[in-house]
PDB file of C-alpha atoms in Angstrom:
ATOM      1  CA  MET A 322       0.000   0.000   0.000  1.00 57.00           C
ATOM      2  CA  THR A 323       1.482   3.351  -1.025  1.00 58.00           C
ATOM      3  CA  ALA A 324       0.337   6.938  -1.232  1.00 60.00           C
ATOM      4  CA  ASP A 325       1.958  10.111  -2.469  1.00 59.00           C
ATOM      5  CA  THR A 326       2.965  12.318   0.457  1.00 55.00           C
ATOM      6  CA  GLY A 327       2.859  15.295  -1.906  1.00 51.00           C
ATOM      7  CA  THR A 328       6.246  16.704  -0.792  1.00 54.00           C
ATOM      8  CA  ALA A 329       9.822  16.263  -1.948  1.00 54.00           C
ATOM      9  CA  PRO A 330      12.474  15.093   0.549  1.00 52.00           C
ATOM     10  CA  GLY A 331      13.983  18.056   2.367  1.00 58.00           C
ATOM     11  CA  ALA A 332      11.264  20.456   1.204  1.00 66.00           C
ATOM     12  CA  ALA A 333       9.685  22.847   3.674  1.00 71.00           C
ATOM     13  CA  ALA A 334       6.495  21.605   5.264  1.00 74.00           C
ATOM     14  CA  PRO A 335       3.506  22.824   3.221  1.00 81.00           C
ATOM     15  CA  ALA A 336       0.834  24.858   4.975  1.00 88.00           C
ATOM     16  CA  VAL A 337      -2.283  22.806   5.686  1.00 94.00           C
ATOM     17  CA  THR A 338      -5.326  24.951   4.921  1.00 96.00           C
ATOM     18  CA  GLN A 339      -8.196  22.449   4.614  1.00 97.00           C
ATOM     19  CA  ALA A 340      -9.882  20.058   6.999  1.00 97.00           C
ATOM     20  CA  VAL A 341     -12.710  17.557   7.434  1.00 96.00           C
ATOM     21  CA  ILE A 342     -14.921  17.428  10.533  1.00 94.00           C
ATOM     22  CA  LEU A 343     -16.737  14.118  11.033  1.00 90.00           C
ATOM     23  CA  ALA A 344     -20.071  15.129  12.532  1.00 84.00           C
ATOM     24  CA  GLY A 345     -22.438  12.339  11.537  1.00 73.00           C
ATOM     25  CA  GLY A 346     -22.630  10.195  14.682  1.00 70.00           C
ATOM     26  CA  GLN A 347     -25.842   9.463  16.574  1.00 66.00           C
ATOM     27  CA  GLY A 348     -24.526  10.778  19.891  1.00 61.00           C
ATOM     28  CA  SER A 349     -26.720   8.266  21.750  1.00 66.00           C
ATOM     29  CA  ARG A 350     -24.669   8.460  24.959  1.00 66.00           C
ATOM     30  CA  LEU A 351     -25.251  12.214  25.114  1.00 63.00           C
ATOM     31  CA  ARG A 352     -29.036  11.978  25.231  1.00 73.00           C
ATOM     32  CA  PRO A 353     -31.197  13.919  25.955  1.00 67.00           C
ATOM     33  CA  TYR A 354     -28.869  16.648  24.609  1.00 66.00           C
ATOM     34  CA  THR A 355     -28.786  14.964  21.181  1.00 64.00           C
ATOM     35  CA  ASP A 356     -32.529  14.343  20.899  1.00 69.00           C
ATOM     36  CA  ASP A 357     -32.950  17.530  18.851  1.00 71.00           C
ATOM     37  CA  ARG A 358     -29.423  18.275  17.625  1.00 76.00           C
ATOM     38  CA  PRO A 359     -26.320  16.402  16.460  1.00 77.00           C
ATOM     39  CA  LYS A 360     -23.486  15.955  18.949  1.00 79.00           C
ATOM     40  CA  PRO A 361     -21.268  18.766  17.515  1.00 86.00           C
ATOM     41  CA  LEU A 362     -24.055  21.262  18.299  1.00 84.00           C
ATOM     42  CA  VAL A 363     -24.119  20.394  21.999  1.00 82.00           C
ATOM     43  CA  GLU A 364     -22.986  23.457  23.930  1.00 82.00           C
ATOM     44  CA  ILE A 365     -19.948  23.364  26.181  1.00 78.00           C
ATOM     45  CA  PRO A 366     -21.366  24.645  29.510  1.00 75.00           C
ATOM     46  CA  GLY A 367     -20.123  28.096  30.390  1.00 73.00           C
ATOM     47  CA  THR A 368     -18.985  29.000  26.875  1.00 77.00           C
ATOM     48  CA  GLY A 369     -22.251  29.783  25.094  1.00 80.00           C
ATOM     49  CA  ARG A 370     -20.992  27.959  22.000  1.00 83.00           C
ATOM     50  CA  PRO A 371     -21.373  24.423  20.631  1.00 87.00           C
ATOM     51  CA  ILE A 372     -18.455  22.059  20.182  1.00 86.00           C
ATOM     52  CA  ILE A 373     -18.218  22.696  16.429  1.00 90.00           C
ATOM     53  CA  GLY A 374     -18.080  26.450  17.014  1.00 91.00           C
ATOM     54  CA  HIS A 375     -14.936  25.992  19.109  1.00 89.00           C
ATOM     55  CA  GLN A 376     -13.468  23.635  16.499  1.00 92.00           C
ATOM     56  CA  LEU A 377     -14.002  26.042  13.589  1.00 95.00           C
ATOM     57  CA  GLU A 378     -12.512  28.929  15.557  1.00 93.00           C
ATOM     58  CA  TRP A 379      -9.457  26.819  16.436  1.00 94.00           C
ATOM     59  CA  LEU A 380      -8.970  25.557  12.874  1.00 96.00           C
ATOM     60  CA  ALA A 381      -9.144  29.106  11.526  1.00 96.00           C
ATOM     61  CA  ALA A 382      -6.554  30.249  14.084  1.00 95.00           C
ATOM     62  CA  GLU A 383      -4.280  27.445  12.856  1.00 95.00           C
ATOM     63  CA  GLY A 384      -4.416  28.626   9.242  1.00 95.00           C
ATOM     64  CA  VAL A 385      -7.298  26.550   7.886  1.00 96.00           C
ATOM     65  CA  THR A 386      -9.448  28.381   5.323  1.00 96.00           C
ATOM     66  CA  ASP A 387     -11.770  25.587   4.114  1.00 97.00           C
ATOM     67  CA  VAL A 388     -13.650  22.934   6.066  1.00 97.00           C
ATOM     68  CA  VAL A 389     -15.881  20.090   4.894  1.00 96.00           C
ATOM     69  CA  VAL A 390     -18.363  18.935   7.546  1.00 94.00           C
ATOM     70  CA  SER A 391     -19.634  15.377   7.140  1.00 91.00           C
ATOM     71  CA  CYS A 392     -23.225  15.302   8.425  1.00 87.00           C
ATOM     72  CA  GLY A 393     -25.520  12.420   9.302  1.00 80.00           C
ATOM     73  CA  HIS A 394     -27.789  12.440  12.372  1.00 78.00           C
ATOM     74  CA  LEU A 395     -30.057  15.527  12.208  1.00 81.00           C
ATOM     75  CA  ALA A 396     -27.974  16.896   9.344  1.00 84.00           C
ATOM     76  CA  GLU A 397     -30.457  19.647   8.535  1.00 89.00           C
ATOM     77  CA  VAL A 398     -30.153  21.096  12.070  1.00 88.00           C
ATOM     78  CA  LEU A 399     -26.381  21.354  11.736  1.00 89.00           C
ATOM     79  CA  GLN A 400     -26.627  22.787   8.224  1.00 92.00           C
ATOM     80  CA  GLN A 401     -29.061  25.465   9.415  1.00 92.00           C
ATOM     81  CA  TRP A 402     -26.755  26.451  12.278  1.00 91.00           C
ATOM     82  CA  LEU A 403     -23.779  26.722   9.917  1.00 92.00           C
ATOM     83  CA  GLU A 404     -25.792  28.896   7.528  1.00 91.00           C
ATOM     84  CA  ARG A 405     -26.792  31.305  10.303  1.00 92.00           C
ATOM     85  CA  ALA A 406     -23.503  31.466  12.188  1.00 90.00           C
ATOM     86  CA  GLU A 407     -20.751  33.989  11.530  1.00 90.00           C
ATOM     87  CA  LEU A 408     -17.920  31.650  10.604  1.00 90.00           C
ATOM     88  CA  PRO A 409     -14.188  32.454  10.453  1.00 91.00           C
ATOM     89  CA  LEU A 410     -13.638  30.271   7.363  1.00 93.00           C
ATOM     90  CA  ARG A 411     -15.445  28.672   4.418  1.00 95.00           C
ATOM     91  CA  VAL A 412     -17.569  25.640   5.282  1.00 95.00           C
ATOM     92  CA  ARG A 413     -19.193  23.091   3.007  1.00 95.00           C
ATOM     93  CA  THR A 414     -21.379  20.202   4.196  1.00 93.00           C
ATOM     94  CA  VAL A 415     -21.812  16.720   2.741  1.00 93.00           C
ATOM     95  CA  VAL A 416     -24.404  14.155   3.813  1.00 91.00           C
ATOM     96  CA  GLU A 417     -24.098  10.381   3.582  1.00 82.00           C
ATOM     97  CA  ALA A 418     -27.090   9.004   1.679  1.00 78.00           C
ATOM     98  CA  GLU A 419     -26.523   5.713   3.521  1.00 80.00           C
ATOM     99  CA  PRO A 420     -24.165   4.736   6.365  1.00 79.00           C
ATOM    100  CA  LEU A 421     -20.632   4.269   5.026  1.00 83.00           C
ATOM    101  CA  GLY A 422     -18.765   3.574   8.255  1.00 84.00           C
ATOM    102  CA  ARG A 423     -16.043   5.820   9.645  1.00 84.00           C
ATOM    103  CA  GLY A 424     -13.586   5.145   6.833  1.00 90.00           C
ATOM    104  CA  GLY A 425     -16.175   5.392   4.089  1.00 90.00           C
ATOM    105  CA  GLY A 426     -17.568   8.585   5.586  1.00 89.00           C
ATOM    106  CA  LEU A 427     -14.106  10.125   5.728  1.00 92.00           C
ATOM    107  CA  ARG A 428     -13.446   9.173   2.103  1.00 93.00           C
ATOM    108  CA  HIS A 429     -16.800  10.622   1.037  1.00 93.00           C
ATOM    109  CA  ALA A 430     -16.148  13.925   2.834  1.00 94.00           C
ATOM    110  CA  ALA A 431     -12.569  14.233   1.584  1.00 95.00           C
ATOM    111  CA  ALA A 432     -13.811  14.143  -2.006  1.00 95.00           C
ATOM    112  CA  ALA A 433     -15.302  17.611  -1.374  1.00 95.00           C
ATOM    113  CA  LEU A 434     -12.023  19.203  -0.243  1.00 96.00           C
ATOM    114  CA  PRO A 435     -11.147  22.108  -2.554  1.00 95.00           C
ATOM    115  CA  ARG A 436      -7.455  21.207  -3.025  1.00 95.00           C
ATOM    116  CA  PRO A 437      -7.059  17.427  -3.480  1.00 93.00           C
ATOM    117  CA  ALA A 438      -3.332  17.720  -4.223  1.00 94.00           C
ATOM    118  CA  GLU A 439      -2.636  19.228  -0.791  1.00 95.00           C
ATOM    119  CA  PRO A 440      -2.492  17.685   2.714  1.00 96.00           C
ATOM    120  CA  TRP A 441      -5.444  18.018   5.067  1.00 97.00           C
ATOM    121  CA  TYR A 442      -6.517  17.751   8.677  1.00 97.00           C
ATOM    122  CA  ALA A 443      -9.418  15.726  10.028  1.00 96.00           C
ATOM    123  CA  THR A 444     -11.093  15.686  13.422  1.00 94.00           C
ATOM    124  CA  ASN A 445     -13.977  13.911  15.055  1.00 90.00           C
ATOM    125  CA  GLY A 446     -16.858  16.257  15.750  1.00 87.00           C
ATOM    126  CA  ASP A 447     -16.826  15.716  19.534  1.00 87.00           C
ATOM    127  CA  ILE A 448     -13.242  16.785  20.324  1.00 89.00           C
ATOM    128  CA  TRP A 449     -12.544  19.884  22.406  1.00 86.00           C
ATOM    129  CA  THR A 450      -8.865  20.769  22.487  1.00 89.00           C
ATOM    130  CA  ARG A 451      -6.251  23.412  21.831  1.00 88.00           C
ATOM    131  CA  PHE A 452      -2.691  22.817  20.617  1.00 92.00           C
ATOM    132  CA  SER A 453      -0.525  23.794  17.646  1.00 93.00           C
ATOM    133  CA  LEU A 454      -1.785  21.995  14.549  1.00 94.00           C
ATOM    134  CA  ARG A 455       1.082  23.600  12.639  1.00 95.00           C
ATOM    135  CA  GLU A 456       3.582  21.747  14.839  1.00 95.00           C
ATOM    136  CA  MET A 457       1.711  18.490  14.275  1.00 96.00           C
ATOM    137  CA  ALA A 458       1.781  19.116  10.502  1.00 96.00           C
ATOM    138  CA  ALA A 459       5.545  19.760  10.654  1.00 95.00           C
ATOM    139  CA  PHE A 460       5.994  16.485  12.591  1.00 96.00           C
ATOM    140  CA  HIS A 461       3.946  14.677   9.934  1.00 96.00           C
ATOM    141  CA  HIS A 462       6.064  16.191   7.142  1.00 95.00           C
ATOM    142  CA  GLU A 463       9.414  15.394   8.807  1.00 95.00           C
ATOM    143  CA  ARG A 464       8.482  11.721   8.982  1.00 93.00           C
ATOM    144  CA  ALA A 465       7.187  11.587   5.393  1.00 93.00           C
ATOM    145  CA  ALA A 466       4.090   9.929   6.806  1.00 95.00           C
ATOM    146  CA  VAL A 467       0.942   9.153   4.857  1.00 96.00           C
ATOM    147  CA  ALA A 468      -1.127   9.685   8.003  1.00 96.00           C
ATOM    148  CA  THR A 469      -0.367  11.073  11.462  1.00 97.00           C
ATOM    149  CA  LEU A 470      -2.572  10.520  14.510  1.00 95.00           C
ATOM    150  CA  ALA A 471      -2.643  12.815  17.521  1.00 96.00           C
ATOM    151  CA  LEU A 472      -2.135  10.719  20.651  1.00 95.00           C
ATOM    152  CA  ALA A 473      -3.546  11.615  24.069  1.00 91.00           C
ATOM    153  CA  ARG A 474      -3.009  10.187  27.537  1.00 86.00           C
ATOM    154  CA  PRO A 475      -6.439  10.493  29.181  1.00 78.00           C
ATOM    155  CA  ARG A 476      -7.143  10.247  32.863  1.00 75.00           C
ATOM    156  CA  ILE A 477      -8.635   6.989  34.078  1.00 76.00           C
ATOM    157  CA  PRO A 478     -12.204   7.733  35.266  1.00 73.00           C
ATOM    158  CA  TRP A 479     -11.775   5.650  38.450  1.00 79.00           C
ATOM    159  CA  GLY A 480      -9.513   6.040  41.447  1.00 83.00           C
ATOM    160  CA  ALA A 481      -6.453   3.780  41.525  1.00 86.00           C
ATOM    161  CA  VAL A 482      -5.026   1.871  44.460  1.00 91.00           C
ATOM    162  CA  GLU A 483      -1.267   1.579  44.926  1.00 90.00           C
ATOM    163  CA  THR A 484       0.060  -1.491  46.755  1.00 93.00           C
ATOM    164  CA  ASP A 485       3.440  -2.943  47.591  1.00 89.00           C
ATOM    165  CA  ARG A 486       4.579  -6.443  46.615  1.00 90.00           C
ATOM    166  CA  PHE A 487       3.168  -7.859  49.842  1.00 86.00           C
ATOM    167  CA  GLY A 488      -0.348  -6.596  49.095  1.00 88.00           C
ATOM    168  CA  ASN A 489      -0.317  -3.706  51.542  1.00 87.00           C
ATOM    169  CA  VAL A 490      -2.287  -0.669  50.358  1.00 90.00           C
ATOM    170  CA  LEU A 491       0.050   2.328  50.170  1.00 88.00           C
ATOM    171  CA  ASP A 492      -2.048   5.067  48.602  1.00 88.00           C
ATOM    172  CA  PHE A 493      -5.215   6.041  46.754  1.00 88.00           C
ATOM    173  CA  ILE A 494      -4.805   8.040  43.530  1.00 86.00           C
ATOM    174  CA  GLU A 495      -7.823   9.914  42.171  1.00 82.00           C
ATOM    175  CA  ALA A 496      -8.216   9.743  38.349  1.00 76.00           C
ATOM    176  CA  PRO A 497      -4.582   8.963  37.484  1.00 74.00           C
ATOM    177  CA  PRO A 498      -3.295   9.364  33.914  1.00 76.00           C
ATOM    178  CA  SER A 499      -3.569   6.239  31.783  1.00 77.00           C
ATOM    179  CA  PRO A 500      -0.319   4.321  31.178  1.00 79.00           C
ATOM    180  CA  PHE A 501      -1.419   3.995  27.541  1.00 86.00           C
ATOM    181  CA  LEU A 502      -1.716   6.519  24.721  1.00 91.00           C
ATOM    182  CA  ILE A 503      -4.978   6.616  22.772  1.00 89.00           C
ATOM    183  CA  ASN A 504      -6.065   7.902  19.372  1.00 91.00           C
ATOM    184  CA  ALA A 505      -7.137  11.497  20.120  1.00 93.00           C
ATOM    185  CA  GLY A 506      -9.424  11.742  17.066  1.00 92.00           C
ATOM    186  CA  LEU A 507      -7.274  14.344  15.229  1.00 95.00           C
ATOM    187  CA  TYR A 508      -5.233  13.670  12.107  1.00 96.00           C
ATOM    188  CA  VAL A 509      -2.957  15.027   9.391  1.00 97.00           C
ATOM    189  CA  PHE A 510      -3.221  13.245   6.043  1.00 97.00           C
ATOM    190  CA  ALA A 511      -1.068  13.332   2.911  1.00 96.00           C
ATOM    191  CA  PRO A 512      -2.839  14.169  -0.385  1.00 93.00           C
ATOM    192  CA  GLY A 513      -3.016  10.540  -1.525  1.00 90.00           C
ATOM    193  CA  PHE A 514      -4.501   9.211   1.710  1.00 95.00           C
ATOM    194  CA  ARG A 515      -8.096   9.352   0.505  1.00 93.00           C
ATOM    195  CA  GLU A 516      -7.441   6.650  -2.102  1.00 94.00           C
ATOM    196  CA  LEU A 517      -6.390   4.258   0.674  1.00 94.00           C
ATOM    197  CA  LEU A 518      -9.678   4.579   2.536  1.00 93.00           C
ATOM    198  CA  PRO A 519     -12.411   1.944   2.159  1.00 91.00           C
ATOM    199  CA  GLU A 520     -15.545   2.808   0.208  1.00 89.00           C
ATOM    200  CA  VAL A 521     -17.497   1.371   3.139  1.00 88.00           C
ATOM    201  CA  GLY A 522     -16.091   0.358   6.490  1.00 84.00           C
ATOM    202  CA  ASP A 523     -13.722   1.393   9.249  1.00 87.00           C
ATOM    203  CA  HIS A 524     -10.285   2.716   8.320  1.00 89.00           C
ATOM    204  CA  GLU A 525      -9.007   1.964  11.835  1.00 88.00           C
ATOM    205  CA  ARG A 526      -9.429  -1.731  11.077  1.00 90.00           C
ATOM    206  CA  THR A 527      -8.094  -1.629   7.508  1.00 91.00           C
ATOM    207  CA  THR A 528      -6.112   1.402   6.347  1.00 93.00           C
ATOM    208  CA  PHE A 529      -4.349   2.312   9.588  1.00 94.00           C
ATOM    209  CA  PRO A 530      -3.072  -1.212  10.414  1.00 94.00           C
ATOM    210  CA  GLN A 531      -1.674  -1.580   6.888  1.00 93.00           C
ATOM    211  CA  LEU A 532       0.051   1.810   7.064  1.00 95.00           C
ATOM    212  CA  ALA A 533       1.497   0.841  10.453  1.00 94.00           C
ATOM    213  CA  ARG A 534       2.938  -2.361   8.956  1.00 94.00           C
ATOM    214  CA  ASP A 535       4.435  -0.278   6.137  1.00 94.00           C
ATOM    215  CA  ARG A 536       5.904   2.219   8.659  1.00 94.00           C
ATOM    216  CA  ARG A 537       3.944   5.057   7.036  1.00 95.00           C
ATOM    217  CA  LEU A 538       1.742   5.872  10.040  1.00 96.00           C
ATOM    218  CA  ALA A 539       3.051   8.376  12.603  1.00 96.00           C
ATOM    219  CA  GLY A 540       1.852   9.202  16.115  1.00 96.00           C
ATOM    220  CA  TYR A 541       2.138  12.739  17.469  1.00 96.00           C
ATOM    221  CA  GLN A 542       1.878  12.964  21.250  1.00 95.00           C
ATOM    222  CA  LEU A 543      -0.110  15.990  22.378  1.00 93.00           C
ATOM    223  CA  PRO A 544       2.120  18.473  24.224  1.00 89.00           C
ATOM    224  CA  GLN A 545       2.318  18.111  27.993  1.00 84.00           C
ATOM    225  CA  GLY A 546      -0.307  20.251  29.665  1.00 81.00           C
ATOM    226  CA  CYS A 547      -2.395  20.467  26.482  1.00 84.00           C
ATOM    227  CA  TYR A 548      -6.146  20.416  27.114  1.00 85.00           C
ATOM    228  CA  TRP A 549      -7.964  17.582  25.359  1.00 87.00           C
ATOM    229  CA  ARG A 550     -11.369  16.022  25.939  1.00 83.00           C
ATOM    230  CA  ALA A 551     -13.755  13.942  23.863  1.00 80.00           C
ATOM    231  CA  ILE A 552     -17.334  15.037  24.658  1.00 80.00           C
ATOM    232  CA  ASP A 553     -19.049  11.658  24.509  1.00 76.00           C
ATOM    233  CA  THR A 554     -21.306  11.544  27.569  1.00 77.00           C
ATOM    234  CA  ALA A 555     -23.220  13.890  29.866  1.00 73.00           C
ATOM    235  CA  LYS A 556     -20.461  13.343  32.445  1.00 76.00           C
ATOM    236  CA  ASP A 557     -17.912  14.650  29.931  1.00 76.00           C
ATOM    237  CA  LEU A 558     -19.947  17.845  29.632  1.00 76.00           C
ATOM    238  CA  SER A 559     -20.058  18.377  33.387  1.00 74.00           C
ATOM    239  CA  GLU A 560     -16.346  17.602  33.729  1.00 77.00           C
ATOM    240  CA  ALA A 561     -15.521  20.036  30.918  1.00 78.00           C
ATOM    241  CA  ALA A 562     -17.538  22.732  32.683  1.00 74.00           C
ATOM    242  CA  LYS A 563     -15.640  22.130  35.953  1.00 77.00           C
ATOM    243  CA  GLU A 564     -12.283  22.243  34.155  1.00 74.00           C
ATOM    244  CA  LEU A 565     -13.234  25.456  32.387  1.00 72.00           C
ATOM    245  CA  ALA A 566     -14.312  27.058  35.668  1.00 67.00           C
ATOM    246  CA  ALA A 567     -11.066  25.971  37.340  1.00 68.00           C
ATOM    247  CA  HIS A 568      -9.031  27.380  34.449  1.00 61.00           C
ATOM    248  CA  ARG A 569     -10.816  30.720  34.643  1.00 61.00           C
ATOM    249  CA  GLY A 570     -10.374  30.775  38.399  1.00 52.00           C
TER     250      GLY A 570
END
């Protein structure tokens, strides 16, 4: 499996100015918030803006000028919000006529990008974060990768118990960081990546494993102290609100 990275060895990293936001999920674990709106339109408490509003503002600040939003669940609600909102960049929406899976949906949305010969970002529609996408793009370019995943180290949602080798409890640790890195739902892709995606199906089960075997898949660890959260449940919303209040305090 090969794909054109779109850059010559030693060349300066090209600016990435286009992105895809995957916003078609059902958001069932966020009900009742998603009964009348798709997950990206759920408001982050205390901000007065939905998740996608924060994402578009962040992408624009990182040099992105064009975004394709892949819609599914309650697509018309999201499209109406995008039409009314004052946006900092150009946005186009695409709708899956039938479920294509995550990989197929990404391929379908990428076909609408305005500059197919250039690299592009992608993000899941439920991610709230801030870090330098330009630095991630430079990392991607330096490794001549076909795809680069942002990697996060989330906190475990349960308290941990520390013991010694004799089984004596030494300490209790509230919500410790995970010993494992996870896919943070943010990506940089080379121009030819779209052709490696399945027409229908999950790229994390097909495309990514093959790229990993070919040593063409890179992992960019989010900078230490970087804020990252996937808004997947009502608890995530309340935790995000607490973190925002603590930050402001």
